């Protein structure tokens, strides 16, 4: 019975250090050899050095150098199904330098630590009420990697001062600690259109080098290391802001506060907006209200004056781009002001006065187009360039020219369209704002005429009898008749003319009648008739 108990207590294999001494605990970097301890002869044995990641049945080694501290399950492999396992503790070697607690960040449910380590070590996280107080272990970080790493430590009351201590060393030494970093508090309250921030000086050893304030997760302000308050006036009423305070410490470490959210409140009305008015391609007036960058916009109210009269409310509870719902005439010229309501339901003072450019056009007897206008009024930076544009019915520009003053004579209007659409584009001096005038339409007169003779001799000159001039007809019919009233040619396309043949043969020279029926872009019916001489 005693022999059986003794046999159960004798380990099946042993571990030996490089001095051939039996060891139960060994250090990172030591080469350890494992040997059978059953007393059997002619034993073929191999070892798997970490059963935690599964057995390696192809293993052919009996010695191993461990590089990471921890608890390892070593398995002796002696044939199929003949496995023996033992557990050993591998401890870390003493690091050449203490770990560095680079950053301590407060989180709602704990702490986040950024650590720089020169060796793979187990680290005990310790907390104290002050930098000189008694430290208590709150967590252990196993096998912290070489280099920079981050670790989250759950904690019900994340406050006070923190350090990390190296543990589980081969030497048994427990006094290697990082520098101490203390948590950074931050309080934020909402004032009248401003946010008030306050904090206690960081309690870490040594004076704070300086503070960095983050807003929305981005660097916002650099503050003195002795400063304990800050007032943020670059805020909008009703908007939510998130702040964090970073204490930069003399040893290069950082302590980051909890993110603190606040909704800005206010009783003071917001700053006035900037108003720009402009016409759409269909002559609807749009008022665009731009609130200052630090303000919020909820809705606007639009006011209009015509002929220098008082400004009257014409619409309210409108979005930032609002149409004038009732403008029926551009004469006298309308002018506008606006107010807006912010997210705190406070209403601004009136905006600048904005008056759109009003354009008029008149067809000249000689065929040109005289254009006159009242320039835009209301750009913050003043008027810059003026561009006269010709557009199609969809508002696409196909011709433009820079103009000055208040008038322009278009001596040679394009012949492509009978109806011409003009408008003006005004830009501010700083080119940050622009406005379009109303679009005006001018109809050029129907311009077809016919030659009195033609000679279809294929010399390239006057070979075809057809309509000459701009093709402004939406419907077109040209007929040529002989002296007996017989129709010998007919065309429904202005560009298609008579080549002087009939039935595929040359028509005899002499006089012929023609008649035209057409409808122009305005629906006006146009008829013309006359004679043409065919010359051979």
Short mmCIF file of C-alpha atoms in Angstrom, two decimals, residues 146-368:
data_model
loop_
_atom_site.label_atom_id
_atom_site.label_comp_id
_atom_site.label_asym_id
_atom_site.label_seq_id
_atom_site.Cartn_x
_atom_site.Cartn_y
_atom_site.Cartn_z
CA UNK A 146 7.27 44.19 -25.29
CA UNK A 147 6.57 47.66 -26.70
CA UNK A 148 3.39 49.67 -26.45
CA UNK A 149 0.11 48.04 -25.47
CA UNK A 150 -3.32 49.08 -24.18
CA UNK A 151 -5.28 47.45 -21.38
CA UNK A 152 -8.73 48.09 -19.92
CA UNK A 153 -9.25 47.59 -16.20
CA UNK A 154 -12.90 47.43 -15.05
CA UNK A 155 -13.39 49.54 -11.94
CA UNK A 156 -16.51 50.71 -10.15
CA UNK A 157 -14.97 54.00 -8.98
CA UNK A 158 -12.23 55.00 -11.42
CA UNK A 159 -10.39 57.77 -9.58
CA UNK A 160 -7.23 58.47 -7.58
CA UNK A 161 -3.69 57.61 -8.73
CA UNK A 162 -2.42 54.54 -10.57
CA UNK A 163 0.87 52.75 -11.20
CA UNK A 164 1.94 49.33 -12.46
CA UNK A 165 4.34 47.00 -10.63
CA UNK A 166 6.35 44.14 -12.11
CA UNK A 167 5.57 40.78 -10.48
CA UNK A 168 6.27 37.08 -10.90
CA UNK A 169 10.03 37.55 -11.42
CA UNK A 170 12.59 34.80 -11.12
CA UNK A 171 14.42 36.92 -8.56
CA UNK A 172 11.28 37.37 -6.48
CA UNK A 173 11.76 41.13 -6.63
CA UNK A 174 8.46 43.08 -6.23
CA UNK A 175 9.68 46.72 -6.11
CA UNK A 176 9.99 47.62 -9.80
CA UNK A 177 7.19 50.15 -10.47
CA UNK A 178 6.27 52.67 -13.10
CA UNK A 179 5.82 56.34 -12.37
CA UNK A 180 2.47 57.24 -10.82
CA UNK A 181 -0.22 58.91 -12.96
CA UNK A 182 -3.29 60.40 -11.32
CA UNK A 183 -6.73 60.61 -12.92
CA UNK A 184 -7.86 63.96 -14.35
CA UNK A 185 -11.33 65.28 -13.34
CA UNK A 186 -13.43 67.58 -15.55
CA UNK A 187 -16.76 69.30 -14.95
CA UNK A 188 -18.80 71.04 -17.69
CA UNK A 189 -21.95 73.13 -17.25
CA UNK A 190 -24.05 75.10 -19.75
CA UNK A 191 -24.19 78.88 -19.45
CA UNK A 192 -25.97 81.45 -21.59
CA UNK A 193 -24.78 80.51 -25.12
CA UNK A 194 -21.49 79.32 -23.66
CA UNK A 195 -20.13 76.24 -21.93
CA UNK A 196 -18.25 76.55 -18.64
CA UNK A 197 -15.45 74.04 -17.96
CA UNK A 198 -13.60 73.60 -14.65
CA UNK A 199 -11.20 71.06 -13.16
CA UNK A 200 -8.79 70.43 -10.32
CA UNK A 201 -5.07 70.45 -11.05
CA UNK A 202 -3.78 66.97 -11.79
CA UNK A 203 -2.40 65.36 -8.61
CA UNK A 204 0.50 63.52 -10.26
CA UNK A 205 3.99 64.25 -8.97
CA UNK A 206 5.42 67.42 -10.53
CA UNK A 207 3.65 70.35 -12.13
CA UNK A 208 1.50 69.79 -15.20
CA UNK A 209 3.36 70.90 -18.33
CA UNK A 210 0.15 72.02 -20.02
CA UNK A 211 -3.42 70.92 -20.70
CA UNK A 212 -4.94 70.02 -24.06
CA UNK A 213 -8.70 70.38 -24.44
CA UNK A 214 -10.46 68.09 -26.91
CA UNK A 215 -13.89 68.88 -28.37
CA UNK A 216 -15.69 66.19 -30.32
CA UNK A 217 -12.57 64.02 -29.99
CA UNK A 218 -10.40 66.59 -31.82
CA UNK A 219 -7.75 68.98 -30.39
CA UNK A 220 -9.48 72.27 -29.63
CA UNK A 221 -7.43 74.41 -27.19
CA UNK A 222 -3.97 74.32 -25.60
CA UNK A 223 -4.13 75.63 -22.03
CA UNK A 224 -1.63 76.54 -19.34
CA UNK A 225 -0.65 73.87 -16.83
CA UNK A 226 -1.88 76.13 -14.01
CA UNK A 227 -5.26 76.88 -15.60
CA UNK A 228 -8.36 75.36 -13.97
CA UNK A 229 -11.23 76.96 -15.94
CA UNK A 230 -12.17 77.63 -19.56
CA UNK A 231 -15.22 79.27 -21.15
CA UNK A 232 -16.15 78.04 -24.62
CA UNK A 233 -18.10 80.74 -26.44
CA UNK A 234 -17.82 79.18 -29.91
CA UNK A 235 -20.97 77.13 -29.37
CA UNK A 236 -24.52 77.03 -30.69
CA UNK A 237 -27.62 76.98 -28.57
CA UNK A 238 -29.23 73.53 -28.45
CA UNK A 239 -26.19 71.71 -29.85
CA UNK A 240 -24.50 68.86 -27.94
CA UNK A 241 -20.74 69.13 -27.29
CA UNK A 242 -18.35 66.52 -25.88
CA UNK A 243 -15.19 67.60 -24.06
CA UNK A 244 -12.11 65.77 -22.72
CA UNK A 245 -9.17 67.26 -20.85
CA UNK A 246 -5.66 65.85 -21.31
CA UNK A 247 -3.01 66.63 -18.68
CA UNK A 248 0.50 66.49 -20.18
CA UNK A 249 2.90 65.53 -17.37
CA UNK A 250 6.64 66.29 -16.98
CA UNK A 251 7.67 62.65 -17.54
CA UNK A 252 5.86 62.55 -20.88
CA UNK A 253 2.87 60.66 -19.53
CA UNK A 254 -0.72 61.79 -20.10
CA UNK A 255 -3.87 61.66 -18.01
CA UNK A 256 -7.16 61.89 -19.92
CA UNK A 257 -10.48 62.78 -18.30
CA UNK A 258 -13.81 61.15 -18.92
CA UNK A 259 -15.62 62.51 -22.00
CA UNK A 260 -18.25 64.96 -20.70
CA UNK A 261 -21.32 65.88 -22.78
CA UNK A 262 -23.29 69.10 -22.42
CA UNK A 263 -26.17 70.66 -24.34
CA UNK A 264 -25.64 74.39 -24.75
CA UNK A 265 -28.47 76.50 -23.37
CA UNK A 266 -29.26 80.17 -23.82
CA UNK A 267 -31.56 83.12 -23.25
CA UNK A 268 -29.76 85.59 -25.54
CA UNK A 269 -31.04 85.71 -29.16
CA UNK A 270 -28.70 84.25 -31.80
CA UNK A 271 -26.61 86.45 -34.08
CA UNK A 272 -28.36 87.75 -37.24
CA UNK A 273 -28.15 85.61 -40.39
CA UNK A 274 -26.85 86.41 -43.85
CA UNK A 275 -29.54 86.46 -46.55
CA UNK A 276 -29.02 85.87 -50.29
CA UNK A 277 -31.93 85.95 -52.76
CA UNK A 278 -31.91 84.53 -56.28
CA UNK A 279 -34.30 83.50 -59.05
CA UNK A 280 -34.83 79.97 -60.35
CA UNK A 281 -34.91 79.30 -64.14
CA UNK A 282 -38.70 79.58 -63.90
CA UNK A 283 -38.53 82.97 -62.12
CA UNK A 284 -39.41 81.72 -58.65
CA UNK A 285 -37.56 83.71 -56.02
CA UNK A 286 -35.57 81.69 -53.46
CA UNK A 287 -34.39 83.21 -50.17
CA UNK A 288 -31.36 81.41 -48.69
CA UNK A 289 -30.66 82.10 -45.03
CA UNK A 290 -27.23 81.24 -43.63
CA UNK A 291 -26.89 81.31 -39.85
CA UNK A 292 -23.46 82.13 -38.36
CA UNK A 293 -21.21 79.08 -37.97
CA UNK A 294 -21.57 78.96 -34.20
CA UNK A 295 -25.39 79.01 -34.32
CA UNK A 296 -28.06 76.39 -35.00
CA UNK A 297 -30.88 76.87 -37.50
CA UNK A 298 -34.37 75.56 -36.94
CA UNK A 299 -36.62 77.65 -39.26
CA UNK A 300 -36.90 81.09 -40.82
CA UNK A 301 -39.49 83.83 -41.32
CA UNK A 302 -39.36 85.86 -44.54
CA UNK A 303 -40.25 89.55 -44.93
CA UNK A 304 -40.74 91.50 -48.20
CA UNK A 305 -40.89 95.15 -49.21
CA UNK A 306 -41.69 96.65 -52.65
CA UNK A 307 -41.30 100.23 -53.73
CA UNK A 308 -39.53 101.25 -50.51
CA UNK A 309 -42.47 100.29 -48.30
CA UNK A 310 -42.34 98.60 -44.91
CA UNK A 311 -41.21 94.99 -44.68
CA UNK A 312 -44.18 92.69 -44.16
CA UNK A 313 -44.17 89.05 -43.08
CA UNK A 314 -44.96 86.83 -46.09
CA UNK A 315 -44.05 83.35 -44.75
CA UNK A 316 -42.78 81.68 -41.60
CA UNK A 317 -41.62 78.29 -40.33
CA UNK A 318 -39.65 77.91 -43.56
CA UNK A 319 -36.46 75.90 -44.26
CA UNK A 320 -33.13 77.55 -45.04
CA UNK A 321 -34.03 77.79 -48.74
CA UNK A 322 -37.52 79.31 -48.95
CA UNK A 323 -39.59 80.32 -51.98
CA UNK A 324 -41.49 83.57 -51.99
CA UNK A 325 -45.04 82.14 -52.15
CA UNK A 326 -46.83 85.27 -53.39
CA UNK A 327 -44.53 87.37 -55.60
CA UNK A 328 -46.58 88.31 -58.68
CA UNK A 329 -44.68 91.27 -60.11
CA UNK A 330 -41.05 92.37 -60.34
CA UNK A 331 -41.99 96.04 -60.55
CA UNK A 332 -41.31 97.73 -58.27
CA UNK A 333 -38.36 95.58 -57.34
CA UNK A 334 -38.91 93.40 -54.23
CA UNK A 335 -36.42 93.42 -51.33
CA UNK A 336 -36.23 90.91 -48.47
CA UNK A 337 -35.19 90.45 -44.86
CA UNK A 338 -35.35 87.35 -42.70
CA UNK A 339 -35.10 86.14 -39.14
CA UNK A 340 -34.42 82.59 -37.96
CA UNK A 341 -35.19 80.55 -34.87
CA UNK A 342 -32.44 78.42 -33.33
CA UNK A 343 -32.62 75.07 -31.53
CA UNK A 344 -33.37 76.86 -28.24
CA UNK A 345 -36.46 78.48 -29.87
CA UNK A 346 -34.83 81.91 -29.71
CA UNK A 347 -35.32 84.29 -32.66
CA UNK A 348 -32.54 86.34 -34.21
CA UNK A 349 -32.62 89.99 -35.19
CA UNK A 350 -33.33 90.83 -38.84
CA UNK A 351 -30.81 89.90 -41.51
CA UNK A 352 -29.26 92.22 -44.07
CA UNK A 353 -31.58 93.54 -46.77
CA UNK A 354 -31.26 91.59 -50.05
CA UNK A 355 -32.73 92.78 -53.36
CA UNK A 356 -32.51 90.56 -56.46
CA UNK A 357 -31.31 91.86 -59.79
CA UNK A 358 -34.21 92.61 -62.14
CA UNK A 359 -33.49 92.26 -65.89
CA UNK A 360 -35.54 93.65 -68.79
CA UNK A 361 -34.99 93.08 -72.53
CA UNK A 362 -36.32 94.81 -75.67
CA UNK A 363 -35.90 93.76 -79.30
CA UNK A 364 -34.46 96.58 -81.42
CA UNK A 365 -35.89 97.41 -84.87
CA UNK A 366 -32.58 96.54 -86.48
CA UNK A 367 -32.54 93.13 -84.82
CA UNK A 368 -30.36 93.61 -81.74
#
